Each structure stands twice: as structure tokens, then as C-alpha cells.
C-alpha atoms as one frame of an Amber mdcrd trajectory, in Angstrom:
protein
  99.129 139.940 130.939  96.923 139.523 134.124  98.561 140.405 137.314  99.279
 137.474 139.222  99.070 139.180 142.601  95.195 138.600 143.343  95.450 135.110
 142.504  96.395 132.078 144.962  99.289 129.270 144.645  98.994 126.494 142.700
  98.720 123.198 144.434 100.105 121.294 141.232 103.620 121.546 139.381 103.713
 122.604 135.986 106.101 121.622 132.956 105.948 122.216 129.182 107.863 119.852
 126.867 107.734 120.920 123.080 107.589 118.596 119.955 109.813 119.011 118.201
 112.439 120.468 120.530 113.850 122.773 120.953 111.037 124.981 120.252 112.020
 127.511 116.882 110.505 130.234 115.688 108.345 129.151 112.694 109.622 129.173
 108.915 107.474 129.024 105.856 105.935 125.921 105.287 106.840 124.601 109.256
 104.812 121.654 110.543 102.713 122.324 113.561 104.193 122.119 116.689 102.775
 120.079 120.019 103.128 120.699 123.329 102.899 118.310 126.169 101.795 119.919
 129.672 103.046 117.509 132.698 100.864 118.312 135.600 102.019 116.407 139.123
 101.484 116.495 142.634 105.170 117.096 144.299 103.725 117.195 147.919 102.829
 114.467 150.271  98.646 115.110 150.377  96.343 114.415 147.924  94.808 117.208
 145.326  91.728 117.090 144.222  91.498 119.142 140.896  88.248 120.159 138.927
  89.646 122.354 135.931  92.736 123.414 134.453  93.114 126.799 132.149  95.738
 127.304 129.796  96.158 130.546 128.255  98.849 130.973 125.314  99.786 134.208
 123.899  98.545 134.637 120.293  99.967 137.021 117.693 103.467 137.884 115.561
 105.505 139.455 118.228 108.723 137.831 120.236 106.184 137.288 123.203 103.530
 135.544 121.241 103.493 131.509 121.176 100.934 130.821 118.402  99.704 132.907
 115.645  97.263 130.411 113.999  93.697 131.015 113.490  91.733 129.137 116.602
  93.918 125.881 115.410  95.166 122.974 118.161  93.540 120.041 119.459  93.542
 119.020 123.043  93.630 115.657 124.706  94.115 113.698 128.106  93.210 110.657
 129.391  90.477 110.593 131.384  89.593 114.421 131.103  88.102 116.587 128.582
  90.035 119.283 126.740  88.432 121.975 124.747  89.402 125.824 123.257  87.221
 128.309 124.737  86.608 132.021 124.368  86.683 134.461 127.279  82.790 134.877
 126.557  81.550 131.512 126.770  78.433 130.802 128.758  78.906 129.235 131.923
  82.379 130.281 132.295  82.719 131.476 135.589  86.860 131.669 135.412  87.839
 134.810 134.782  90.810 134.591 131.824  93.563 137.056 130.992  92.596 139.828
 128.622  94.414 140.433 125.345  95.198 138.044 122.723  95.463 134.591 123.700
  93.928 130.892 122.674  92.277 129.392 125.572  92.075 125.936 126.584  90.299
 124.433 129.437  90.787 121.070 130.816  88.003 119.442 133.177  87.355 116.216
 134.317  84.271 114.219 134.614  84.654 114.009 138.442  85.421 116.828 140.199
  86.696 114.659 142.983  89.441 113.913 140.465  92.388 113.147 142.446  95.968
 113.736 141.333  98.751 111.909 143.020 102.116 110.989 142.037 101.274 109.445
 138.668 100.152 113.036 137.720  98.563 113.575 134.257  99.613 114.775 130.872
  97.573 117.311 128.822  98.712 117.590 124.900  97.660 120.408 122.707  98.321
 119.589 118.929  98.493 121.290 115.830 100.015 124.367 116.843 101.047 127.370
 114.677 103.904 128.978 116.492 104.592 132.529 115.700 107.806 133.444 113.260
 109.431 135.931 115.694 112.259 134.664 117.983 111.672 135.342 121.758 110.043
 134.187 125.019 106.585 133.385 125.594 104.842 132.491 128.861 101.745 130.179
 129.067  99.754 131.417 131.824  98.419 128.416 134.195  94.995 128.506 136.415
  93.748 125.794 138.308  90.955 125.239 140.464  91.926 122.618 142.983  92.025
 121.811 146.905  93.662 119.357 149.344  89.956 119.277 151.284  86.899 118.370
 149.025  84.568 120.013 151.400  86.469 123.485 151.675  87.368 124.660 147.713
  89.540 127.943 147.842  87.804 131.065 146.697  90.554 132.099 144.087  92.190
 129.548 141.602  95.877 129.430 141.779  97.861 130.678 139.265 101.455 130.177
 137.541 103.169 130.393 134.223 105.877 128.708 132.024 108.273 130.307 130.111
 108.817 128.680 126.306 111.975 130.362 124.502 111.360 130.054 120.486 114.745
 129.945 119.200 115.700 131.565 116.005 115.299 128.755 113.002 118.537 127.207
 112.421 119.848 126.940 108.823 119.493 123.746 107.496 122.838 121.444 106.682
 122.913 120.151 103.413 123.937 116.603 104.728 120.454 116.618 106.193 118.878
 115.377 102.872 119.947 111.861 102.327 119.159 108.382 101.618 117.225 108.844
  98.033 116.473 105.575  96.875 113.687 103.347  95.101 112.093 100.633  96.952
 113.007  98.343  94.392 116.734  98.511  92.202 114.805  96.884  89.227 111.261
  96.963  87.597 109.298  95.082  84.667 108.423  97.535  81.814 105.889  99.395
  82.977 105.973  98.674  86.592 105.590 100.678  89.681 108.403 103.046  91.442
 108.213 104.167  94.737 111.107 106.812  95.679 111.664 107.758  99.424 114.382
 110.189 101.066 115.008 111.648 104.211 115.178 115.672 104.821 113.023 118.294
 106.482 109.365 118.592 105.144 110.300 122.580 105.071 111.581 122.886 101.598
 110.603 122.007  98.128 111.868 118.690  96.452 111.974 118.445  92.716 111.998
 114.901  91.242 113.519 115.135  87.472 113.305 112.014  84.950 113.416 111.142
  81.250 111.164 110.264  78.665 111.139 106.008  80.117 109.230 107.034  83.414
 106.259 109.257  84.195 104.561 110.186  87.439 101.783 108.283  89.087  98.008
 109.751  88.345  97.781 112.706  90.673 101.399 112.881  91.633 103.386 115.983
  91.540 107.192 116.427  90.870 107.417 119.173  93.258 106.672 117.999  96.643
 107.365 118.206 100.493 106.235 114.890 101.833 109.537 112.898 101.020 108.055
 110.171  98.501 107.367 110.083  95.087 105.108 107.219  92.993 105.447 106.696
  89.246 106.183 104.094  86.574 109.114 103.250  84.338 109.329 101.553  80.921
 113.253 101.609  80.588 116.181 102.269  82.417 116.024 105.498  84.193 118.339
 108.129  86.461 115.799 110.075  88.969 117.205 113.245  90.321 116.359 114.761
  93.513 117.292 118.481  93.684 116.402 120.879  96.283 117.874 124.298  97.421
 119.410 124.808 100.593 121.123 128.432 101.709 120.762 129.569  98.330 122.416
 126.813  96.965 120.928 123.819  94.869 121.825 120.413  95.768 120.975 116.930
  93.732 120.809 113.241  94.493 120.528 110.503  92.059 119.144 106.790  92.202
 118.783 104.551  89.104 116.266 102.185  88.430 116.653  99.356  85.756 114.191
  97.782  83.597 114.882  94.029  82.136 112.602  94.126  79.231 112.803  98.092
  78.364 110.222  99.459  75.621 112.424 101.823  73.043 110.984 104.425  71.241
 113.798 104.013  68.552 117.011 101.837  68.241 120.081 102.093  65.914 122.498
  99.523  65.536 125.935 100.140  63.711 127.021  96.393  63.739 125.599  92.661
  63.882 122.333  92.005  65.738 121.483  88.822  66.976 118.241  87.707  68.426
 118.279  84.151  70.392 113.924  84.521  70.535 111.348  85.583  68.670 111.499
  89.126  67.068 108.395  91.237  66.009 109.135  94.564  64.304 107.099  97.037
  62.562 109.525  98.113  60.489 113.258  97.021  60.455 116.352  98.620  58.599
 119.774  97.137  59.609 123.053  98.411  58.162 124.966  95.237  58.724 123.831
  91.693  59.004 120.615  90.474  60.935 120.716  86.960  62.631 117.781  85.632
  64.031 117.934  82.424  66.372 114.114  82.127  66.262 110.998  82.999  64.606
 111.283  86.678  62.610 107.941  88.330  62.085 107.740  91.829  60.294 104.725
  93.541  60.121 105.984  95.936  57.402 108.862  96.134  55.311 112.307  94.922
  56.263 115.480  96.095  54.664 118.853  94.267  55.354 122.039  95.897  54.045
 123.842  93.001  54.405 122.586  89.099  54.675 119.640  87.809  56.739 119.728
  84.701  58.226 116.433  83.228  60.016 116.787  80.024  61.844 113.337  79.445
  62.377 110.083  80.568  60.660 110.038  84.087  58.859 106.817  86.327  58.428
 107.568  89.673  56.474 104.133  91.700  55.744 105.905  94.471  53.535 108.338
  94.571  51.003 111.667  92.921  51.129 115.067  93.841  50.078 118.285  92.165
  51.135 121.583  91.044  49.481 121.359  87.459  50.530 118.387  85.116  52.468
 119.088  82.046  53.889 115.886  80.769  55.962 115.987  77.298  57.881 112.097
  77.134  57.931 109.327  78.214  56.096 109.305  82.087  54.392 106.184  83.929
  53.996 106.396  87.138  52.245 103.091  89.449  51.748 104.904  91.887  49.459
 107.520  91.841  46.778 110.888  90.238  47.282 113.789  91.561  46.060 117.352
  89.586  46.859 120.561  91.186  45.251 122.390  87.791  45.467 121.337  83.997
  46.156 118.252  83.066  47.954 118.517  79.684  49.852 115.157  78.588  51.450
 115.395  75.342  53.306 111.490  74.861  53.586 108.315  76.298  51.719 108.327
  79.803  50.075 104.768  81.365  50.025 104.173  84.633  48.091 101.329  86.453
  46.344 103.383  88.867  44.522 106.619  88.512  42.373 110.250  87.114  43.196
 113.342  88.545  41.751 116.787  87.991  42.101 120.122  90.126  40.529 121.617
  88.746  37.691 123.444  86.013  37.334 122.340  84.206  40.931 120.185  81.481
  41.887 116.865  80.414  43.565 116.718  77.148  45.688 114.248  75.896  47.432
 114.601  72.741  49.775 110.901  72.080  49.643 108.117  73.856  47.405 107.089
  76.944  46.052 104.142  79.156  45.657 104.170  82.337  43.872 101.271  83.954
  42.372 103.543  86.912  40.687 106.320  86.325  38.327 109.507  84.758  39.297
 112.792  86.178  37.729 116.115  84.086  38.020 119.124  83.186  36.287 118.843
  79.069  38.047 116.046  78.018  39.717 116.300  74.409  41.825 113.760  73.084
  43.530 114.831  69.790  45.710 111.710  68.786  47.223 108.493  68.486  45.978
 105.854  70.776  43.935 106.362  73.576  41.535 103.259  75.467  41.093 102.275
  78.394  38.853  98.868  79.732  39.118  98.413  81.615  36.067  97.219  81.136
  32.575 100.356  79.912  30.928 100.581  76.646  29.302 104.503  76.729  28.595
 107.166  77.563  30.346 109.733  80.016  28.345 113.458  80.004  28.465 115.430
  82.689  26.786 118.409  81.813  25.355 122.232  84.063  24.803 121.387  84.349
  21.067 118.140  85.823  22.026 116.035  83.329  20.752 113.858  81.189  23.353
 112.850  77.608  23.905 109.189  77.217  24.343 108.385  73.817  26.518 111.440
  71.951  26.118 115.163  71.755  27.367 113.583  72.235  30.812 115.828  70.927
  33.558 114.639  70.064  37.262 114.816  68.170  40.181 111.702  66.770  42.093
 108.655  65.225  41.691 106.970  67.132  38.877 106.756  70.476  37.363 103.152
  71.482  37.099 101.698  74.344  34.786  98.361  75.297  36.176  95.086  76.847
  34.068  93.376  79.682  34.758  96.498  82.397  35.285  98.170  84.831  33.600
 101.609  84.736  34.519 104.494  83.535  32.544 107.868  82.096  34.017 110.828
  83.053  32.533 114.750  81.928  33.036 117.183  84.719  31.914
């Protein structure tokens, strides 16, 4: 460093405050450091200052303060702070030889007076060197107490800054892992935050009910994570401190979840409308409202629908009780009794197990064959869309009755021309 002997004494006082404090030797991923240089006048006379130079030792040694590549930004109210090199044109200040980063603070008016209020010069975004030790910031000022008599030499001083070894991070320093909302709608946004140092890696883990937002990484350092959820999800925050891995959790619930699959061992009760692609149950299925199935429905026990039921595919069940309209786009096979409180509409055949009956409260419209032990229509019209002109009734002796001995309850029994179907009681 430059020998301070030929230089004059400074007229101003200097102190350096680091942010963060205390100052630690840098570790991998450490955030930038800020220096606040406080300049004050401790005397009773006014001091006029034209410019001040700050030289920060650079390198990877214990006595080095910074180790960046010409980084750092300076500012001060009413002053211009810039980084300069010793060979900068028009520079009339002799700067120290060696590896330094130099900053010059100048005032627009060379009559700038420093009184008891002082000034604060801030140097931001400095990369601190990694070796613990003491670094000395050299300060050179051009100042005077008499505007008509500037001293022939600059005032010189230095401020020592100690870089302490970086401490081990305590496990408890990572905390407060939480979501901004404990509940979100299916497909809704989730914002996770936590407290901790930004010098370690954090990993966010979760199940298939969540996904990261576009551009969001799962290994991060900025103490926040954004994504979406479709069902209840527990998020895991893992991190490594002192060669040990630790974990925090938080859960977000979803009142209207989207499920990839659902297995129910017992009865299922649905109070509202239910729309499914294909539904298979082992036990009974009860729908308090309308039931709409886009594909097949297989029920191992009884199916009860309080509202209208619309089934797009084949239907197989032991018993069916529908209080409203029942529409089946495919074949319907009922192993026991079929009781429909309203109309039945189907372009396919209808069959029940042997010895069981079919009962309709309103009407029936079936394009295909009907097979049942007994049919009861208590409401309106019984319509056949085939070419048959007779109703065939097979007897127990193997013979059949053709067009007579038919019992029905309702307004009429009607066989339409133009079809090809026959209706059998057997």
C-alpha cells in the first residue's frame, strides 16, 4: 500500500458501516454487500470539500476486501460517485499502486461545505473476498477551511474492516413455511413463502395434485414458490445445513378436487348432479339428483336415482329404481325387477332376469326387443316401432297365444306398422 507519510491529515472524519453487519468472508452464493461511508466534520470550523477518493483492496487474500470484476455502484445526496481507474484522463490524484477498486465522490460545487450534518456515501453490490482477515479502505480527500488556500497535498486516512469467518447456519433459521391461502379451488393458484438465508438451495416437492407455474423452478434460493393445485396437496420444503437434510411441510386443501381415479368399497351417496364417463360400483349407488353417464354403468347392487337418469352406454345392474325419466342409449340388462316412475326411452333392447317384472309409471318407448316375465304399464301408451302385428305370449306348455289373453292397465295397447320386432312374454 501507499506510504501515508507524504500525505496530509484529513480535515474530515470517516467511519464505515457494513450491510450486513458484521461483515463475513463470502461463501458460495452469498449476496452482495453494501458499505455506508459516513463523512462528518467534528471541528468547530466549516470544511469545504471538492472530492474524495476511496480505494478498496481487491483480490482473494486475507487483506483484500472485494473480489468482484469492477462491480459496485456508488451514490450520495448532492454528490456524484463513480468508479475510476488510475489511468483515467484528467485524474490529478495519485492513487495507490496495486490491486484496488477506486471510487471518486465529487460535488457539483467545489465550495461544498461539510458541516455538522455530514454526508453519507453508499457503495452497493460489492462482492466480498472469501478469505477472513482485516482489509483497509484508503481514503484521500481534497478539502480546506479556506476557499482561497487549497492545501498542496491531499488528506489521507484509512478505515480497517474485519471479515469474520462465515458462521454455520443454525437449523432454526429456516422457518415460517406456509401458503398464502390454506384453501384453493381446483386449478387455483398457490403461493408459498418461508424465511431463511438466501445462500442455500431449497427444494419444493409435491404430489400429482400440484404443478409449478410456468417458469417456476423447484430448486430455488429466493424464498418463494408459485404453482397450481387440483386436489389436496402437502408441500415439502427440504434443505441441507451442516451436511444434514431438514424438511418443513405445509398443506393446501381443495374443496372441489379433480381425481385421477376413485375406489369406493361401500355405498356412494351423491346429493347433486353426477356426470361420469364410466362408473363401476361394488355396492349400491344412490344419486339424490340427476345421474348422467357418458359411457357404461355397472352396479353390483341396487341403483337408485331420485332425479332423471341418462346413460350413454350399456347398463348392467341387479335392480333399478328411477323416480324420474330414464334414458338409455345402449342395451339395458336388469337382473331383478325394474321399476321406472316416469317414461322409459331406449333405441335398444330391454331384458330382465327370469321370473322378474318390469313396471312403468308413465310410458315406454323401446325400438328393440323386450324380454320380461311380467310387464305393467300404469300410465299412458305402450308403443312398438316394429313390423309385428301381434303380441306373442308363450305358455308354460310350450304353446303360445297369438293376439289374445293379454292383460294391461292403461289407456291403450298399440302395435305400429313398419317395424320388424316382436314382443314376447316368457
